[in-house]
Short mmCIF file of C-alpha atoms and ligand atoms in Angstrom, two decimals:
data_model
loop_
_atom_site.label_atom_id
_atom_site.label_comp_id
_atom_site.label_asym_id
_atom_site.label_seq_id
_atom_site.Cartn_x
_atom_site.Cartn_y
_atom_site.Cartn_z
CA UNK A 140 -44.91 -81.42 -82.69
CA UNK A 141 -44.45 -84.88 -83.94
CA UNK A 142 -45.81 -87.52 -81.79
CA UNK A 143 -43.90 -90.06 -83.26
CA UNK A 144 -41.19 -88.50 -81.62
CA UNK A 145 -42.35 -87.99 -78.64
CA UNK A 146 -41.14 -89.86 -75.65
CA UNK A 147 -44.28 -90.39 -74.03
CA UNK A 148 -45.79 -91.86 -77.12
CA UNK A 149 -42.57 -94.14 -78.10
CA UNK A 150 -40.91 -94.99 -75.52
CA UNK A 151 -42.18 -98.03 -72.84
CA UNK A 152 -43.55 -97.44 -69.10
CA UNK A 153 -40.06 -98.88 -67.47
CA UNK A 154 -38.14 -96.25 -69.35
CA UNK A 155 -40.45 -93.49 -69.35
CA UNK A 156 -39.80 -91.85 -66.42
CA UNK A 157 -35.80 -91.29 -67.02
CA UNK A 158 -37.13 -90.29 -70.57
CA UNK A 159 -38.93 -87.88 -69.75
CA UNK A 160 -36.76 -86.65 -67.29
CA UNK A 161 -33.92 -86.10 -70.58
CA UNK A 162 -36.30 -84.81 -72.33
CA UNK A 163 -36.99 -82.25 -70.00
CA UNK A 164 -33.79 -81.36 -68.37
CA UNK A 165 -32.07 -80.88 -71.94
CA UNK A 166 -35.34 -78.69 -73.27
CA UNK A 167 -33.56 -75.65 -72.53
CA UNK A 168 -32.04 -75.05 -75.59
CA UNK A 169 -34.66 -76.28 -77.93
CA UNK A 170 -38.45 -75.98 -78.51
CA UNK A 171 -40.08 -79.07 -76.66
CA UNK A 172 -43.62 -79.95 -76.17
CA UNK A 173 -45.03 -81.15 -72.56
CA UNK A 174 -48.58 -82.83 -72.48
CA UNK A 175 -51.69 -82.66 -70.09
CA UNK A 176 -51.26 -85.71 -67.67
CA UNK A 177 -55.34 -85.98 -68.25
CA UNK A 178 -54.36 -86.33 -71.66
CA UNK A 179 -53.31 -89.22 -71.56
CA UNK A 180 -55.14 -93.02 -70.81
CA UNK A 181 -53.64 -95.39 -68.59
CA UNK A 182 -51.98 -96.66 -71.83
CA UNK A 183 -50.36 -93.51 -72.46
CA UNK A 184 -52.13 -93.06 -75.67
CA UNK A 185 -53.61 -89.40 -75.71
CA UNK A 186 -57.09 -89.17 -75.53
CA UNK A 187 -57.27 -85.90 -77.41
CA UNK A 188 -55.65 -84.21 -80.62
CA UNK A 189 -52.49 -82.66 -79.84
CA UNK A 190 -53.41 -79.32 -80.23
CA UNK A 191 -55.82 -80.18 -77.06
CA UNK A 192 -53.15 -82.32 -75.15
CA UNK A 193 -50.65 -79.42 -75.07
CA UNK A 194 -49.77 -78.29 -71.56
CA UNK A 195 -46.60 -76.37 -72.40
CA UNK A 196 -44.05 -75.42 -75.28
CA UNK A 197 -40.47 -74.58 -73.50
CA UNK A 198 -38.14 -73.85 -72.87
CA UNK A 199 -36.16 -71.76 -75.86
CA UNK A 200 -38.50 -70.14 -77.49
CA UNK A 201 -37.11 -66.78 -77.17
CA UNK A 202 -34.03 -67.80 -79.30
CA UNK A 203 -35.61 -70.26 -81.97
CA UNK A 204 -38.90 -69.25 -82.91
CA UNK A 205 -38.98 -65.58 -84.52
CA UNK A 206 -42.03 -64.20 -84.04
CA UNK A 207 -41.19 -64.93 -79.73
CA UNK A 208 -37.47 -63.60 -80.54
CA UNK A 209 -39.35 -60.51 -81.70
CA UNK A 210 -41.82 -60.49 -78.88
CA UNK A 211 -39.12 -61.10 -76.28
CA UNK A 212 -35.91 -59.48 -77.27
CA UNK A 213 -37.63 -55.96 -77.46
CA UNK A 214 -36.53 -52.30 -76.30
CA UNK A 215 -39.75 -51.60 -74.49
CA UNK A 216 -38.91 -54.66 -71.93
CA UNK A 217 -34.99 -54.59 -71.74
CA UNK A 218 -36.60 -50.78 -70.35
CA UNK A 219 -38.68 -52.96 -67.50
CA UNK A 220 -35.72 -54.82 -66.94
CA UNK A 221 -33.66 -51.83 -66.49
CA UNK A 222 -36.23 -50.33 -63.97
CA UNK A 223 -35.77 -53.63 -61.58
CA UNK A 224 -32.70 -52.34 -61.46
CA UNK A 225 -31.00 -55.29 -63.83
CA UNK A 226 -27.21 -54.36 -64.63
CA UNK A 227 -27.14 -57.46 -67.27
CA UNK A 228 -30.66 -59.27 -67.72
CA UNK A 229 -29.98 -62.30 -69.47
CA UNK A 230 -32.93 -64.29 -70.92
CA UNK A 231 -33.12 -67.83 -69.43
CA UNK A 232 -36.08 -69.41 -70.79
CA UNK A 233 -39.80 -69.04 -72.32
CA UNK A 234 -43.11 -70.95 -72.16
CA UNK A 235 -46.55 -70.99 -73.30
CA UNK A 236 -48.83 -72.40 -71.16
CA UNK A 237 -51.77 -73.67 -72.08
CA UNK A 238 -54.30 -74.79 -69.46
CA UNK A 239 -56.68 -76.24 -71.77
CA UNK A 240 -60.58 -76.70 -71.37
CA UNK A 241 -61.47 -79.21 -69.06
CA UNK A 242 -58.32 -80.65 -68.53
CA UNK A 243 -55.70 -77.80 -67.73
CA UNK A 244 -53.68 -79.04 -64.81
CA UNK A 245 -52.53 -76.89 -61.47
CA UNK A 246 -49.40 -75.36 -60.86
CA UNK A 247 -48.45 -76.29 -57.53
CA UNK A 248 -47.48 -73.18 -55.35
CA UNK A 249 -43.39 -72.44 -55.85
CA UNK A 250 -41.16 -69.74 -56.36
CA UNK A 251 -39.22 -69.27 -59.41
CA UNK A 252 -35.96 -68.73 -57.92
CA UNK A 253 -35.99 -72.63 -56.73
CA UNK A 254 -35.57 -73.54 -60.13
CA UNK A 255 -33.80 -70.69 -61.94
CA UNK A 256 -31.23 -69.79 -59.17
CA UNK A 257 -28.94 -67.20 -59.09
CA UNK A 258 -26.55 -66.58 -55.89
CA UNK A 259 -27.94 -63.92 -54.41
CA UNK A 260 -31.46 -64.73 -56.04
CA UNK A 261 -32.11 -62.33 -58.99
CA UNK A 262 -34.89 -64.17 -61.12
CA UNK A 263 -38.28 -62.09 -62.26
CA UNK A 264 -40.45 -63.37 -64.67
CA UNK A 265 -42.61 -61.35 -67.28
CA UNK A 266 -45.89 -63.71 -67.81
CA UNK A 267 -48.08 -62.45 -70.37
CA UNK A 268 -51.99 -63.10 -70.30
CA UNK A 269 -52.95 -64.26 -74.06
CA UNK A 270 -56.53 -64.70 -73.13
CA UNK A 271 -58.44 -63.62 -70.33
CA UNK A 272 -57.50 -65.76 -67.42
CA UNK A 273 -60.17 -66.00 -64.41
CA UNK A 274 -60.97 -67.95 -61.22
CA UNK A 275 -62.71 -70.18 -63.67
CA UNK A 276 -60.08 -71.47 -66.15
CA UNK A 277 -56.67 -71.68 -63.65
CA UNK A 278 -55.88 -67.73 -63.21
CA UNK A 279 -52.61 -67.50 -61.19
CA UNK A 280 -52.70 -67.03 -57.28
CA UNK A 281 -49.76 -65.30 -54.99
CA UNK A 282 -49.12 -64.57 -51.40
CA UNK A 283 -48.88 -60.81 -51.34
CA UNK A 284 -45.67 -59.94 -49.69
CA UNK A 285 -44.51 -63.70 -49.37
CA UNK A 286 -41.23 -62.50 -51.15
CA UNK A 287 -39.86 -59.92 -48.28
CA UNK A 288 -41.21 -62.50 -45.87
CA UNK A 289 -40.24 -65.83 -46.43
CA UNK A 290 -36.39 -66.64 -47.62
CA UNK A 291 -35.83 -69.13 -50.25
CA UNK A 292 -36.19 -72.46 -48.83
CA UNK A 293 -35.07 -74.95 -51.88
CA UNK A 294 -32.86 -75.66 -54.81
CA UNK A 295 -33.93 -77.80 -57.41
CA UNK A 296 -30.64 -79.09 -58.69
CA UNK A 297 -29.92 -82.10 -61.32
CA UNK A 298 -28.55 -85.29 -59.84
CA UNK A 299 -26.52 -87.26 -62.75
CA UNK A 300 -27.66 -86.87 -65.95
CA UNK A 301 -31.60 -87.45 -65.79
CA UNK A 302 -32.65 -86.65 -62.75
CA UNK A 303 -33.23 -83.89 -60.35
CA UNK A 304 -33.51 -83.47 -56.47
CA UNK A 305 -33.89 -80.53 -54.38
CA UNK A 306 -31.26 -79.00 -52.11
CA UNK A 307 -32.81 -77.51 -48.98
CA UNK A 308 -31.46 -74.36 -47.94
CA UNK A 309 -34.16 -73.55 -44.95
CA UNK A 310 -36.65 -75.21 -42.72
CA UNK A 311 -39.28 -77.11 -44.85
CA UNK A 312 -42.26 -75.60 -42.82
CA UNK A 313 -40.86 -71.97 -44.11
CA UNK A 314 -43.90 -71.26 -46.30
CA UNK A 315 -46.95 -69.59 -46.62
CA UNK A 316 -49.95 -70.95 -45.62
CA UNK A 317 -52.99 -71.55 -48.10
CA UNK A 318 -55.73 -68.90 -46.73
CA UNK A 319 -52.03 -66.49 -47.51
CA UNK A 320 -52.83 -66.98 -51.43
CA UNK A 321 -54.94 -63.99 -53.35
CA UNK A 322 -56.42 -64.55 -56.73
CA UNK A 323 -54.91 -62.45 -59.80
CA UNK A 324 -57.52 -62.54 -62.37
CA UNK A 325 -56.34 -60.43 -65.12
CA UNK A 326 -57.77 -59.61 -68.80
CA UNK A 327 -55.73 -60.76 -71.96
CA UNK A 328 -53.08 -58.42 -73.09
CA UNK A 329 -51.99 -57.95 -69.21
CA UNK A 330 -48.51 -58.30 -68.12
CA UNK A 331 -47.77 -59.68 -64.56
CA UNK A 332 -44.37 -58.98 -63.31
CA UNK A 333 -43.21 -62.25 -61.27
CA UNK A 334 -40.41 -61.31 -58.43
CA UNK A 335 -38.50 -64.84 -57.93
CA UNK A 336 -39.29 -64.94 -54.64
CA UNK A 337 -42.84 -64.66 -54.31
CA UNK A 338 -45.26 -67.83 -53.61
CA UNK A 339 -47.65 -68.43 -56.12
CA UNK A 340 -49.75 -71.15 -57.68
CA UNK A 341 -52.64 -71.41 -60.58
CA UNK A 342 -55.40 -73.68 -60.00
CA UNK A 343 -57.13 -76.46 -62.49
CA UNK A 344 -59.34 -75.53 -65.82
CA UNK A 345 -62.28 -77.47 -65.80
CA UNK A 346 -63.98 -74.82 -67.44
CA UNK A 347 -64.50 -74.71 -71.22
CA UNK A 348 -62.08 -71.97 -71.78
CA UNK A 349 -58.54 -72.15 -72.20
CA UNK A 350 -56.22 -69.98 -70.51
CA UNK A 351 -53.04 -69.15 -72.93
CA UNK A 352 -49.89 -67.57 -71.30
CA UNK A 353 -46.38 -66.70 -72.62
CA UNK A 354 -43.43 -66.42 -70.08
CA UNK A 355 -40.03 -65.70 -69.26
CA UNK A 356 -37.69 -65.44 -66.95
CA UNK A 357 -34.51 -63.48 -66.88
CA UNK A 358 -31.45 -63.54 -63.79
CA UNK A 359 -28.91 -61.22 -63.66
CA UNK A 360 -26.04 -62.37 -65.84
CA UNK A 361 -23.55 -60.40 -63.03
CA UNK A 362 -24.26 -63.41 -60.20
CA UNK A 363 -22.73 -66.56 -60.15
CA UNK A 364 -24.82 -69.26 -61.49
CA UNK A 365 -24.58 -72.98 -60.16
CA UNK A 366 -23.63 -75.38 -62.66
CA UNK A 367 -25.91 -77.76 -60.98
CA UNK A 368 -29.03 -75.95 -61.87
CA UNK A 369 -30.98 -77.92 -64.26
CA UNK A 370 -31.16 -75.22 -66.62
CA UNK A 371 -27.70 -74.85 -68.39
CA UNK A 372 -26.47 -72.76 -70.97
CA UNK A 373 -24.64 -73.91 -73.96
CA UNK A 374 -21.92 -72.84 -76.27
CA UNK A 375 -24.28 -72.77 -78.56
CA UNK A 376 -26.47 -70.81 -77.06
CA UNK A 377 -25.26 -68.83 -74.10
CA UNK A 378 -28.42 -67.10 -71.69
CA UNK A 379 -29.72 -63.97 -74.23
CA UNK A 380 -28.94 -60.95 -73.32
CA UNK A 381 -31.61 -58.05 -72.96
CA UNK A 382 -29.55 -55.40 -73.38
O1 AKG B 536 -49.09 -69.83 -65.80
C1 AKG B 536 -49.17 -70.53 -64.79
O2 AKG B 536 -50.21 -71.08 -64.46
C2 AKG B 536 -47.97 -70.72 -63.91
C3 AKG B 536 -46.79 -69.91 -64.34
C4 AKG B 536 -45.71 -69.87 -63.34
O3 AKG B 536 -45.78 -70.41 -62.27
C5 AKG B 536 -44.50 -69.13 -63.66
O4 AKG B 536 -44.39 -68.58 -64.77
O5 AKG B 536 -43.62 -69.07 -62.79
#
């Protein structure tokens, strides 16, 4: 990660915002770094080494970096995938998360299919705890059940180049409540499986442990996929395929 490079770090307040969009919305085939808000001072300087800044690596990981090629592309989970009943998993996108001490910022509660949409929605993601993740440093939260209950209420679609809106496809007020969400405190090594329907959320760190994750997501490559979604594939690099 070179902050040089960075748009945060080079590029002015007025233009930041589209900049960042760009720099987000054409992540998906390359390995780009995301900061802490709290990193950074009101003069978007970062107030901590990078290695402590770091909210999230994305979104191609899987493809580019070996060692997560390895770690992704691998027999024993194109088997999971072939237990949910996937006819042609295709790999979408990977993360690590960070949630660093102290700073580590919420998820706000979504569902993944909102943002990785597939028509029907097919999305599951395999999230894999690389430290022991607790109530204390930001362990994830769902709403048991919240995926045969509640149908999938938005789209988040681009809009031009550099932006993104969402696309509301059911009543806003369709959603679980908060006292709905159960904490899922797990030990490192464990493997959540994420249906892409179900509501969940992970809460601040202001502990002085991190809390490391890898993700991905997959869709099934047999169901049309909007070209408006602001993930794309590429010639370059078409969505991976699991098996
Ligand atoms: O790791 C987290 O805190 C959130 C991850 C998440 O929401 C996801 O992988 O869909």
């Amino acid at each position: 990660m070179d902050l040089k490079e960075h748009p945060l770090v080079k590029f002015t307040t007025g233009d930041k915002e589209h900049v960042g969009n760009e720099y987000f919305l054409e992540s998906g085939d390359k390995i780009r770094y995301f900061l802490e808000t709290d990193a950074l001072d009101e003069n978007n300087n970062l107030k901590y080494g990078k290695e402590r800044a770091i909210n999230k690596i994305g979104h191609a990981l899987h493809e580019l970096n070996p060692v997560f090629k390895k770690f992704t592309m691998n027999k024993n989970l194109a088997e999971i995938a072939e237990s949910l009943e996937f006819k042609d998993p295709r790999v979408l996108q990977s993360m690590l998360i960070f949630k660093q001490p102290s700073i580590g910022g919420i998820v706000p509660a979504h569902v993944d299919s909102t943002f990785l949409y597939t028509d029907p929605p097919s999305c599951k993601g395999l999230w894999f705890a690389l430290e022991d993740c607790t109530l204390d440093n930001g362990c994830m939260w769902f709403a048991p059940g919240s995926h045969k209950k509640y149908p999938l209420q938005k789209r988040f679609v681009r809009d031009g180049n550099s932006a993104t809106k969402a696309v509301y496809l059911e009543d806003k007020s369709n959603e679980p409540s908060d006292d709905e969400y159960v904490a899922a405190p797990v030990t490192a090594g464990s493997l959540v499986l994420i249906h892409g329907l179900v509501h969940h959320k992970s809460g601040a760190n202001k502990s002085d442990k991190s809390r490391w994750i890898y993700t991905f997501h997959m869709i099934e490559g047999e169901y049309p996929y909007p070209s408006d979604n602001w993930l794309l594939p590429t010639p370059a690099m078409p969505f991976s395929k699991l098996f």
